[in-house]
CSV table of C-alpha atoms and ligand atoms in Angstrom, one decimal:
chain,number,residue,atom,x,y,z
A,1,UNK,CA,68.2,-98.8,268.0
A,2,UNK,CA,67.0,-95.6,266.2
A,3,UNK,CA,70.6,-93.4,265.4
A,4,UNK,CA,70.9,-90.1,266.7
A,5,UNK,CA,70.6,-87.6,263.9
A,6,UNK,CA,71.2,-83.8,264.6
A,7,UNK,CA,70.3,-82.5,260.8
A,8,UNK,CA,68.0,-83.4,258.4
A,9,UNK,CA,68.3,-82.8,255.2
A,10,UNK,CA,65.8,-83.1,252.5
A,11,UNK,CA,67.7,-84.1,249.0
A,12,UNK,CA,70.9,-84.3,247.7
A,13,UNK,CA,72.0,-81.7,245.4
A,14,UNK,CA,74.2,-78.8,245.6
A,15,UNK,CA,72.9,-77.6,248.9
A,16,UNK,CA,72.0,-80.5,250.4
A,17,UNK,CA,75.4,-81.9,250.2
A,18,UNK,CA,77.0,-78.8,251.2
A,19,UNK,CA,75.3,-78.3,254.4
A,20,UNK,CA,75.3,-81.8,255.0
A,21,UNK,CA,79.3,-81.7,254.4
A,22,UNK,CA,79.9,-78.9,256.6
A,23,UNK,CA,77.7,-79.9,259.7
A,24,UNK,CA,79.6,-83.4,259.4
A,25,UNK,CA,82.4,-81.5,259.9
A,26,UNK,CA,81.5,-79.2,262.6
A,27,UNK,CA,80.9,-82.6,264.7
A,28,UNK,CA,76.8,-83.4,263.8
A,29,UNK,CA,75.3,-86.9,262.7
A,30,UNK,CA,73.4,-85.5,259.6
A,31,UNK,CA,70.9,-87.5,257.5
A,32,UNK,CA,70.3,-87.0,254.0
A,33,UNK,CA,67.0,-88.2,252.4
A,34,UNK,CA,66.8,-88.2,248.8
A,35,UNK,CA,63.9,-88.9,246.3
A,36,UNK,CA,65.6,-90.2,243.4
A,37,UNK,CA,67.4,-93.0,243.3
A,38,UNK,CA,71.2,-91.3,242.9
A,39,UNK,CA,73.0,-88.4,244.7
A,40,UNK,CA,74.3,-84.9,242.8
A,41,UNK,CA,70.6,-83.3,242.3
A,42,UNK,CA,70.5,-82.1,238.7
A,43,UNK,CA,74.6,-82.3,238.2
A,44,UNK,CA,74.3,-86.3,238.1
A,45,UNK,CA,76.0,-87.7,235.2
A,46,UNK,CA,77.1,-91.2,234.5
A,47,UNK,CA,78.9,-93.1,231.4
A,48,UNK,CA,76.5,-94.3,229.0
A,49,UNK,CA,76.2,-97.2,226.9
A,50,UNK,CA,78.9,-95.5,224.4
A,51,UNK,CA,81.6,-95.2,227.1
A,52,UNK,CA,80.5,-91.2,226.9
A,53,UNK,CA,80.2,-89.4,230.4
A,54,UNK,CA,77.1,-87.9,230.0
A,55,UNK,CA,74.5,-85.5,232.3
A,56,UNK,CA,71.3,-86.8,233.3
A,57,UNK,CA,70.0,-83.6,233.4
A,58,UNK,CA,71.4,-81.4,230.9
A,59,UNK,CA,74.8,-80.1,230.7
A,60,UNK,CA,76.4,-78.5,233.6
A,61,UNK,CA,79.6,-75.9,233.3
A,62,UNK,CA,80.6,-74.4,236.3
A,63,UNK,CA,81.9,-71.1,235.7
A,64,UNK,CA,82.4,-68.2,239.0
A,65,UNK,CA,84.3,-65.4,239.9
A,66,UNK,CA,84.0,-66.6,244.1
A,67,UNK,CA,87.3,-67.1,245.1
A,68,UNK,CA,85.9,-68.6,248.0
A,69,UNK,CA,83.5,-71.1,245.8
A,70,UNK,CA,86.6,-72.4,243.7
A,71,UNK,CA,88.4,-72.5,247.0
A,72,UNK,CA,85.8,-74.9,248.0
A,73,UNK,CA,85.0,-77.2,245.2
A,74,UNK,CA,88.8,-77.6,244.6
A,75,UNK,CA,88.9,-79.6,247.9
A,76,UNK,CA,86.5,-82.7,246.7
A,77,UNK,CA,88.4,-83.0,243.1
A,78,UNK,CA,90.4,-81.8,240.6
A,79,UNK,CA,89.1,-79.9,237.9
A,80,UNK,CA,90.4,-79.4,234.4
A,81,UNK,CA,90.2,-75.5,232.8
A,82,UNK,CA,86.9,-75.7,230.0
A,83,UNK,CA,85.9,-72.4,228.7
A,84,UNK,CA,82.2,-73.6,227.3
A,85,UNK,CA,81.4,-72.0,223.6
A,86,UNK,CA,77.6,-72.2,222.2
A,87,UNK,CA,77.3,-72.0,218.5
A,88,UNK,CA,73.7,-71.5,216.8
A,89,UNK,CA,71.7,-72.5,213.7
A,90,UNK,CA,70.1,-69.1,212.7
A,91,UNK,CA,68.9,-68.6,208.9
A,92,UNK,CA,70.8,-72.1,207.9
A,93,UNK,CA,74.0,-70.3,209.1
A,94,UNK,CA,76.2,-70.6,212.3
A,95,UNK,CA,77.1,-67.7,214.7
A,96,UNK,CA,78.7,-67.7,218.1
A,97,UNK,CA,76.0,-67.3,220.9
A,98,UNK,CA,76.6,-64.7,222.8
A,99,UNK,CA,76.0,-62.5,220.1
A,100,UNK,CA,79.9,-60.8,219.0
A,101,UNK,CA,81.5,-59.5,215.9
A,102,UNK,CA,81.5,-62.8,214.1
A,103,UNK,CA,77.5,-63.3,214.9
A,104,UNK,CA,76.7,-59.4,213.2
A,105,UNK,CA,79.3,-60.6,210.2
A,106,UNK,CA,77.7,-64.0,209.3
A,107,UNK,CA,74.5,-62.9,209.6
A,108,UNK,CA,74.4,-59.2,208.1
A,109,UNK,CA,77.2,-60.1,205.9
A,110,UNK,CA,79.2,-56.4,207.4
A,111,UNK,CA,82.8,-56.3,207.6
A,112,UNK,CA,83.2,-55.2,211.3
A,113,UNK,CA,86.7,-55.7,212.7
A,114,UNK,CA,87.4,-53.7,215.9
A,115,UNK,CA,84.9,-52.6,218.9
A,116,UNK,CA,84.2,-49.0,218.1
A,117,UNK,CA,82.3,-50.6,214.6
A,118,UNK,CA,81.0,-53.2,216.3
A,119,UNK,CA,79.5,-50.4,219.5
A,120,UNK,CA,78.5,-48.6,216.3
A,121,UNK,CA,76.3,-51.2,214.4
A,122,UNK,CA,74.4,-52.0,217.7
A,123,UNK,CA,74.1,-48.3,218.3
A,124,UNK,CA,72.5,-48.0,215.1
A,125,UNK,CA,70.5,-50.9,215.6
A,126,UNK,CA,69.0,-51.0,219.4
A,127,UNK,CA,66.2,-49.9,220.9
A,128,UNK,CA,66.5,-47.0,223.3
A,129,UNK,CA,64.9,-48.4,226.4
A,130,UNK,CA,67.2,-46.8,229.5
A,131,UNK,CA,65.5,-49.1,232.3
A,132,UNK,CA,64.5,-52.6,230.8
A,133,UNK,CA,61.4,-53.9,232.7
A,134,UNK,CA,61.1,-57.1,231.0
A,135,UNK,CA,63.2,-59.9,228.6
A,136,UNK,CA,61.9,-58.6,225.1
A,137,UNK,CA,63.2,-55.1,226.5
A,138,UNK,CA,66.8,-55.9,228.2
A,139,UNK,CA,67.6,-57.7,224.6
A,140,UNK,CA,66.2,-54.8,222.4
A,141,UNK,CA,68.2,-52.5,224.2
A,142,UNK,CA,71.0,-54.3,223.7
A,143,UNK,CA,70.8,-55.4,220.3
A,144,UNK,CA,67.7,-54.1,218.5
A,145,UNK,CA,64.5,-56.1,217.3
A,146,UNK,CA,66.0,-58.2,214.1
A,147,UNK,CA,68.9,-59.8,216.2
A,148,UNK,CA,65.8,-60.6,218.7
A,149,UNK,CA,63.6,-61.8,216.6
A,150,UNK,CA,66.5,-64.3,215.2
A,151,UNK,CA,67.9,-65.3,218.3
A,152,UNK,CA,66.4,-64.8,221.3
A,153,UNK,CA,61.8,-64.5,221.3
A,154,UNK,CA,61.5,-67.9,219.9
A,155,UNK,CA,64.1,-69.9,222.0
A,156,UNK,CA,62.8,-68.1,224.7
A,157,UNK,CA,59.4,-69.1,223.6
A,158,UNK,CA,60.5,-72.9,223.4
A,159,UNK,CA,62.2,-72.5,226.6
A,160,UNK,CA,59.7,-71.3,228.9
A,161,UNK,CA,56.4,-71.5,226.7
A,162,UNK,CA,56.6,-67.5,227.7
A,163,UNK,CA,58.1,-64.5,225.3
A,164,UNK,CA,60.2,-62.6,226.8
A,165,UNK,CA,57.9,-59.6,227.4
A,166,UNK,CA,56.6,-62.5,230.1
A,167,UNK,CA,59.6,-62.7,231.7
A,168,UNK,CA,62.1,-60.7,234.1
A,169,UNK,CA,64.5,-58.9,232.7
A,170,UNK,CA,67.3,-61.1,234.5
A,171,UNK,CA,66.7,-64.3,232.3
A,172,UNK,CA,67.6,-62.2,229.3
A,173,UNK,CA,70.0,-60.6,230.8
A,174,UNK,CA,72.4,-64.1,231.8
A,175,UNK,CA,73.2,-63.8,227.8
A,176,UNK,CA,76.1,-60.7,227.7
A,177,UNK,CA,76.5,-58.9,224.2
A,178,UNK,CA,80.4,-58.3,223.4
A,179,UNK,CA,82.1,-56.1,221.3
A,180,UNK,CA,85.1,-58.3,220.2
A,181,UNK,CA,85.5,-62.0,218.9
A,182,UNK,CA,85.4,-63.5,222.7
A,183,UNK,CA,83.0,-66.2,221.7
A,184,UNK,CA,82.8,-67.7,225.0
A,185,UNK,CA,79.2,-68.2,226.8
A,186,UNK,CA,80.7,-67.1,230.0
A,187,UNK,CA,83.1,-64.7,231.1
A,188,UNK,CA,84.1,-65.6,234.9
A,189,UNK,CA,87.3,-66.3,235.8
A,190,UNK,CA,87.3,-69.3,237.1
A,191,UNK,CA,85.8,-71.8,234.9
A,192,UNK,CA,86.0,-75.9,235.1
A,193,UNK,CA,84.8,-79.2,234.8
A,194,UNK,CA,85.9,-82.3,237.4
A,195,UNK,CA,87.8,-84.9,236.3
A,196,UNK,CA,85.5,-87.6,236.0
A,197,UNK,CA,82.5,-86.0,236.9
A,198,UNK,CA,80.0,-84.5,239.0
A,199,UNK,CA,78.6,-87.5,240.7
A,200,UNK,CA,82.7,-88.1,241.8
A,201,UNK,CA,82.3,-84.7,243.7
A,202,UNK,CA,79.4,-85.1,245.4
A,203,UNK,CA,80.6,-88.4,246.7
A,204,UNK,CA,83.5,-87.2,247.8
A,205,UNK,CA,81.5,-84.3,249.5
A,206,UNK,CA,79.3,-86.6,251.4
A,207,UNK,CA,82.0,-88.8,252.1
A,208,UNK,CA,81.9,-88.4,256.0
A,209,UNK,CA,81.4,-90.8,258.6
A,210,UNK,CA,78.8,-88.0,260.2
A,211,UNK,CA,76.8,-88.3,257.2
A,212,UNK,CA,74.0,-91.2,256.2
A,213,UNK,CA,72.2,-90.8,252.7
A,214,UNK,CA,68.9,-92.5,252.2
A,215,UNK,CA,67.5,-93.2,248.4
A,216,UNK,CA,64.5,-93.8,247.1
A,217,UNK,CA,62.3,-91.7,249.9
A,218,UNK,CA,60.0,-88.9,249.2
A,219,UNK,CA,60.5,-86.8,252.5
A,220,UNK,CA,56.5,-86.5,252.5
A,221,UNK,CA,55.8,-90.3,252.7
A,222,UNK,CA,58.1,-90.5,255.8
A,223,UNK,CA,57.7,-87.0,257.5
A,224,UNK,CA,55.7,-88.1,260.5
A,225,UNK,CA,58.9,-90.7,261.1
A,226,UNK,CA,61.4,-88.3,260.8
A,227,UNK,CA,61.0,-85.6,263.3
A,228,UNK,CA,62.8,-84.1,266.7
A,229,UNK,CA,66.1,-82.9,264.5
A,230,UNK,CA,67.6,-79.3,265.9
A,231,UNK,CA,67.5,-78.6,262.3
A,232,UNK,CA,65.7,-79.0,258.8
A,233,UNK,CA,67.1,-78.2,255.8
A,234,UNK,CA,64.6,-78.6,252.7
A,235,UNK,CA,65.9,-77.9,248.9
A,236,UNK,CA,62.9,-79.3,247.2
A,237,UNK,CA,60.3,-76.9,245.7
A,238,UNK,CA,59.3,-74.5,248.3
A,239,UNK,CA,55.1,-74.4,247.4
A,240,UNK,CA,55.1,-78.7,247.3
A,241,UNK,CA,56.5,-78.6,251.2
A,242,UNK,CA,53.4,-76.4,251.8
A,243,UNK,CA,51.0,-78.0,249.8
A,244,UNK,CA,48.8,-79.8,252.5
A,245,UNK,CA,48.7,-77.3,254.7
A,246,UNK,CA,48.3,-74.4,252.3
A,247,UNK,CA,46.4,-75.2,249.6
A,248,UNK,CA,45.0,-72.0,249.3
A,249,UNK,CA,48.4,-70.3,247.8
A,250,UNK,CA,48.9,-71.0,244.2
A,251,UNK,CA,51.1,-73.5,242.8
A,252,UNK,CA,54.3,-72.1,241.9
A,253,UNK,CA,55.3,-72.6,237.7
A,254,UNK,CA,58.3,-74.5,236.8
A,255,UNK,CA,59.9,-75.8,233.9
A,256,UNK,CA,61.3,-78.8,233.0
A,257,UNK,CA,63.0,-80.7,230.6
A,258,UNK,CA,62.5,-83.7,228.4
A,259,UNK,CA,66.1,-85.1,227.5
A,260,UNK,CA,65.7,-87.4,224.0
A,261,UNK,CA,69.1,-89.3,224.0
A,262,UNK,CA,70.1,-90.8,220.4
A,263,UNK,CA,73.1,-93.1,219.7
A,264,UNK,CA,75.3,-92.2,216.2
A,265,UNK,CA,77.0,-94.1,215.0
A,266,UNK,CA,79.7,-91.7,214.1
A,267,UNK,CA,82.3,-90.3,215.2
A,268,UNK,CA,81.1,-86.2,215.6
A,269,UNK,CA,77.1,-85.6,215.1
A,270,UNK,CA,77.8,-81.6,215.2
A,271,UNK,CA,81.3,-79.4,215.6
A,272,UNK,CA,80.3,-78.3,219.0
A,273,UNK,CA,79.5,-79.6,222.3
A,274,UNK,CA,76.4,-77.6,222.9
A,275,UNK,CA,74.4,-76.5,219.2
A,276,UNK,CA,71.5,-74.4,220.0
A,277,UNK,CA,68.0,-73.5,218.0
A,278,UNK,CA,66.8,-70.5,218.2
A,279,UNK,CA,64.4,-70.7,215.4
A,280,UNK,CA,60.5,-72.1,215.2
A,281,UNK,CA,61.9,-74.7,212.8
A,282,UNK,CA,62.9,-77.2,215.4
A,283,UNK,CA,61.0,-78.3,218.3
A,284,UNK,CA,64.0,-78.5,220.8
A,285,UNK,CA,65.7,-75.4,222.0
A,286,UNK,CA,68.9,-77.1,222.1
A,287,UNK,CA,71.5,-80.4,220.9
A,288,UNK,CA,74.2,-81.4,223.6
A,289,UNK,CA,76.8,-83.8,221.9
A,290,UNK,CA,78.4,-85.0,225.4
A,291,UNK,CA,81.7,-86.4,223.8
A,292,UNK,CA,82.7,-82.9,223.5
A,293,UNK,CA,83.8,-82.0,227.6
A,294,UNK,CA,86.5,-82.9,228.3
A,295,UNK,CA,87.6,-84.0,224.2
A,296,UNK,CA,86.0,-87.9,225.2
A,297,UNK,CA,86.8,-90.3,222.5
A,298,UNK,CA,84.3,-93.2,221.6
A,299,UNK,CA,83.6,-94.5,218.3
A,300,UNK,CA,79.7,-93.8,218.6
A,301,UNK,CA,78.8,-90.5,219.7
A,302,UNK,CA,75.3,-89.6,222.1
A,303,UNK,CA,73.6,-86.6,221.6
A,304,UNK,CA,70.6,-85.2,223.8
A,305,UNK,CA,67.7,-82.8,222.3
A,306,UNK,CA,66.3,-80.6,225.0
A,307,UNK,CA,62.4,-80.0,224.8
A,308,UNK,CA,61.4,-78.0,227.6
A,309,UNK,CA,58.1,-79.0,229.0
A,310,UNK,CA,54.9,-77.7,231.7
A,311,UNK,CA,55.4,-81.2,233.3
A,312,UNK,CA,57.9,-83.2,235.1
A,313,UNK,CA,61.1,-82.6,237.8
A,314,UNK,CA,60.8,-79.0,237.9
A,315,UNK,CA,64.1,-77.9,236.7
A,316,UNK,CA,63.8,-74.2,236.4
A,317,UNK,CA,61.6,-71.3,238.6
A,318,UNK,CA,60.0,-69.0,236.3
A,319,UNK,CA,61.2,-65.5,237.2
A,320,UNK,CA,58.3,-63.1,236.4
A,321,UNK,CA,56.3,-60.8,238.6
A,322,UNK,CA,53.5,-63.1,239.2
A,323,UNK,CA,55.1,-66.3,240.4
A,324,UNK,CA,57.6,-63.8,242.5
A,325,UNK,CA,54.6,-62.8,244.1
A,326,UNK,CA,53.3,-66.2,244.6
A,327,UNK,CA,56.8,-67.1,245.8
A,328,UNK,CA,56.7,-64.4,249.0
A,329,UNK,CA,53.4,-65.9,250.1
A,330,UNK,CA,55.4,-69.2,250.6
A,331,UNK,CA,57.8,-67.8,251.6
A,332,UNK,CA,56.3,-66.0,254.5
A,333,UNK,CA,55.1,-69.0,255.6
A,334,UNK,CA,58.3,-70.5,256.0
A,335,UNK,CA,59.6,-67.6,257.8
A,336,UNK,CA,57.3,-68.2,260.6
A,337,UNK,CA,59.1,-72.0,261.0
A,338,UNK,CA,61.5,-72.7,263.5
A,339,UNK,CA,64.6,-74.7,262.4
A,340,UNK,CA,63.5,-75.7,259.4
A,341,UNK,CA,65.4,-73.9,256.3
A,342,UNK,CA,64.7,-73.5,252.5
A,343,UNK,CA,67.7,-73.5,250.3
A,344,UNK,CA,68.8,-73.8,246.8
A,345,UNK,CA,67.1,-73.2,243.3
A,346,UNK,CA,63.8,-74.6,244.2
A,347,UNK,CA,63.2,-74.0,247.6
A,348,UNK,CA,64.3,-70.6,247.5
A,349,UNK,CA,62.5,-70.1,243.4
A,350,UNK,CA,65.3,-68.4,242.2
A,351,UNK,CA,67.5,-69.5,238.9
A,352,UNK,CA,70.8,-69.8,241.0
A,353,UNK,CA,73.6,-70.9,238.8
A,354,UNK,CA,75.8,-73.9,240.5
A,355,UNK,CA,78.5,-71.6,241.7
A,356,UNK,CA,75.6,-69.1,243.3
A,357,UNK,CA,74.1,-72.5,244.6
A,358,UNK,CA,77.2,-73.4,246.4
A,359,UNK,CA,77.5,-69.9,247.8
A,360,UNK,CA,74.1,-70.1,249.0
A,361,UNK,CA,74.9,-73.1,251.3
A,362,UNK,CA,78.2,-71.7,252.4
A,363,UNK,CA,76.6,-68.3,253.7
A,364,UNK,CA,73.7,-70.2,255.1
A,365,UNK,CA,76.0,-72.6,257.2
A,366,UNK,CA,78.4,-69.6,258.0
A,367,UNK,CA,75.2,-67.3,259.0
A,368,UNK,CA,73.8,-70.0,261.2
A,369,UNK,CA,76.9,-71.4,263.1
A,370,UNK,CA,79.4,-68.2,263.1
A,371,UNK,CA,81.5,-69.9,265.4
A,372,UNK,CA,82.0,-72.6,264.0
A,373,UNK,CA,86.1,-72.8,262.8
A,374,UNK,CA,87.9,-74.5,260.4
A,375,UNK,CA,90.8,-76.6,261.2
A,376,UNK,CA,93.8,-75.8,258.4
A,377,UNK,CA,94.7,-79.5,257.1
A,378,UNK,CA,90.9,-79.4,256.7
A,379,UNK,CA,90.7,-77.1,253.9
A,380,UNK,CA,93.9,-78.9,251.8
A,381,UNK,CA,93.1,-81.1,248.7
A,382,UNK,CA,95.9,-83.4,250.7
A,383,UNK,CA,97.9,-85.5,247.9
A,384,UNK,CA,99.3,-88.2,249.5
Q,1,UDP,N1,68.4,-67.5,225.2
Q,1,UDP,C1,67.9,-67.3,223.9
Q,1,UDP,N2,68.6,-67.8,222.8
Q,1,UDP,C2,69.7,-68.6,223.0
Q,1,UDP,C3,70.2,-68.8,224.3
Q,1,UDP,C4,69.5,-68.3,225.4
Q,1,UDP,O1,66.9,-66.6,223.7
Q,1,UDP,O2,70.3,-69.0,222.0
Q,1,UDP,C5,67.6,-66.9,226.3
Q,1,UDP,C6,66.5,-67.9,226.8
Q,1,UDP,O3,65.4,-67.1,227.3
Q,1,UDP,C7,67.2,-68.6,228.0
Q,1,UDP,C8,68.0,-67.4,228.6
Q,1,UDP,O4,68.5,-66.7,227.5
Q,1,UDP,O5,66.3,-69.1,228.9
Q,1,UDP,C9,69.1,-67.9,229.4
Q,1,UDP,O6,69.9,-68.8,228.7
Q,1,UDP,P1,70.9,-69.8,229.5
Q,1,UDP,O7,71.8,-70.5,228.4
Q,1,UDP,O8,71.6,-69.1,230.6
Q,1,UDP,O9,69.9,-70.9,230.1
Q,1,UDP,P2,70.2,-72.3,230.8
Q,1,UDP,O10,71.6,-72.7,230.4
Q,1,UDP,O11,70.0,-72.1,232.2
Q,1,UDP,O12,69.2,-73.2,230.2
């Protein structure tokens, strides 16, 4: 006998397992169908053949200032404090990334010490642009065109086969510019890793007996069979759920990534987890040296080079005018469905870090069953 199923739910990432989590606990049989062959979306990691946990799909640090996020997570695991750092190779030197006091030292060879001559060299060296309206102009105005040039228009070029002048303002704008020595990438106040592991939290996230998880199934082989739910939610890409029936709106662009994973047999391959390349020199925009989180020990190490690539799981929307624009045709098509909802990076096309990804979820749940209540014990990480 067929088992009764209140919510669908198309893939297993971030949003899928948070709605899924939270309908399973207001009392509804929710199924999760998944394409890939492992839950956690693009968080999956896994230990690798050199006892290393790694990420499947590129490093993940969570990092938010949602009291209410942290609040959330902190149910499913622990996590340990990690403040992420980014170092880069720029004119066979290294500099913190975000760009601070040590970055402008290294590479102009000045002697600044305090904020005021730090707020004084940029001064001297930005662009005066008062209303950004692209990349190349939020990072000009910050920091003038030779710390652009070095840093930022051909990673970004790498990145998203796009300069900045291509690009909304807000992609640039995710890197801050500081005045000091904080050489940290972000500056939230909560930021973590989970003991163990991503893949540990979702599992303990969809551990409910109200929730089933398929693998393996493309939503769009099965559709016809799956049907008759009181709701949909859908987190894949927003323009592939409309594609036979609107072939007429463009296809959305994504980016994705090509992960090349080596073995070194050595202890450290670089001094930092995450090295980045922002120079033509270099195909990849990035090296991620996993052992790193978490201080992992292992004889060998792995390292990962990120090339970003046209083709492939579309890991990142590409915020510009024109695909925004493509993006509300969809969308308006999807606004004229009844109980069937788009959420997350993809389905909703915009660059949501994890912690705005969980938020996402939370509000959607909250917006869509307001009565819905809590029971205390529920929300305790009980230790027994
Ligand atoms: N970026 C750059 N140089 C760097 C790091 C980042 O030009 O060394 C730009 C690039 O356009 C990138 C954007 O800043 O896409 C945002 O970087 P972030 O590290 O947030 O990207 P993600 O971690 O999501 O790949």
């Amino acid at each position: 006998m067929k088992k009764q199923i209140d919510i669908l739910i198309i893939g297993a990432g971030i949003s899928g397992s948070v709605l899924a989590e939270r309908y399973a606990k207001a009392g509804k049989k929710v199924l999760i169908i998944e394409k890939r062959d492992h839950i956690a979306g693009n968080c999956y990691d896994y230990i690798d053949e050199n006892n290393i946990l790694v990420s499947k799909y590129g490093a993940h640090l969570f990092h938010t200032n949602e009291e209410e996020v942290w609040e959330y997570i902190n149910r499913f695991n622990n996590w340990y404090p990690w403040e992420h750092k980014v170092i880069a190779r720029v004119d066979d030197k290294t500099v913190p990334i975000p760009v601070n006091i040590t970055t402008v030292n290294t590479l102009f060879n000045t002697n600044i010490s305090t904020e005021a001559e730090m707020k004084a060299w940029l001064d001297a060296h930005k662009s005066d642009i008062p209303n950004p309206e692209n990349g190349e102009e939020a990072v000009l105005s910050k920091v003038g065109p030779v710390l652009y040039d070095k840093m930022f228009k051909h990673y970004t070029k790498k990145q998203w086969d796009k300069y900045p002048i291509e690009l909304d303002a807000s992609v640039l704008n995710r890197i801050p510019v500081r005045y000091n020595y904080d050489d940290r990438y972000f500056s939230d106040k909560y930021q973590a890793l989970p003991e163990g592991g991503y893949t540990k939290v979702f599992e303990k996230i969809l551990d409910h007996p109200n929730i089933d998880v398929l693998l393996n199934i493309d939503y769009f082989d099965v559709q016809d069979e799956y049907s008759g739910y009181e709701k949909i939610f859908y987190t894949g890409p927003i323009d592939r759920f409309f594609e036979f029936k609107h072939s007429l709106i463009e296809k959305l662009e994504y980016r994705s990534i090509n992960f090349v994973s080596e073995t070194r047999d050595q202890e450290y391959f670089q001094e930092n987890s995450v090295v980045n390349y922002p120079g033509i020199e270099v195909p990849y925009t990035r090296i991620v040296e996993y052992k790193h989180f978490g201080n992992q020990k292992s004889d060998k190490t792995t390292i990962v080079k990120e090339f970003t690539v046209d083709e492939g799981d579309p890991y990142y929307p590409v915020p510009n005018p024109r695909n925004q624009e493509i993006y509300s045709k969809y969308k308006e098509e999807a606004d004229k469905l009844e109980d069937v909802y788009f959420v997350g990076r993809l389905a909703n096309y915009k660059y949501f870090n994890m912690d705005q990804a969980f938020k996402n979820a939370l509000d959607l749940f909250k917006e869509l069953e307001p009565t819905f209540v809590e029971e205390e014990s529920e929300t305790t990480n009980e230790v027994v």
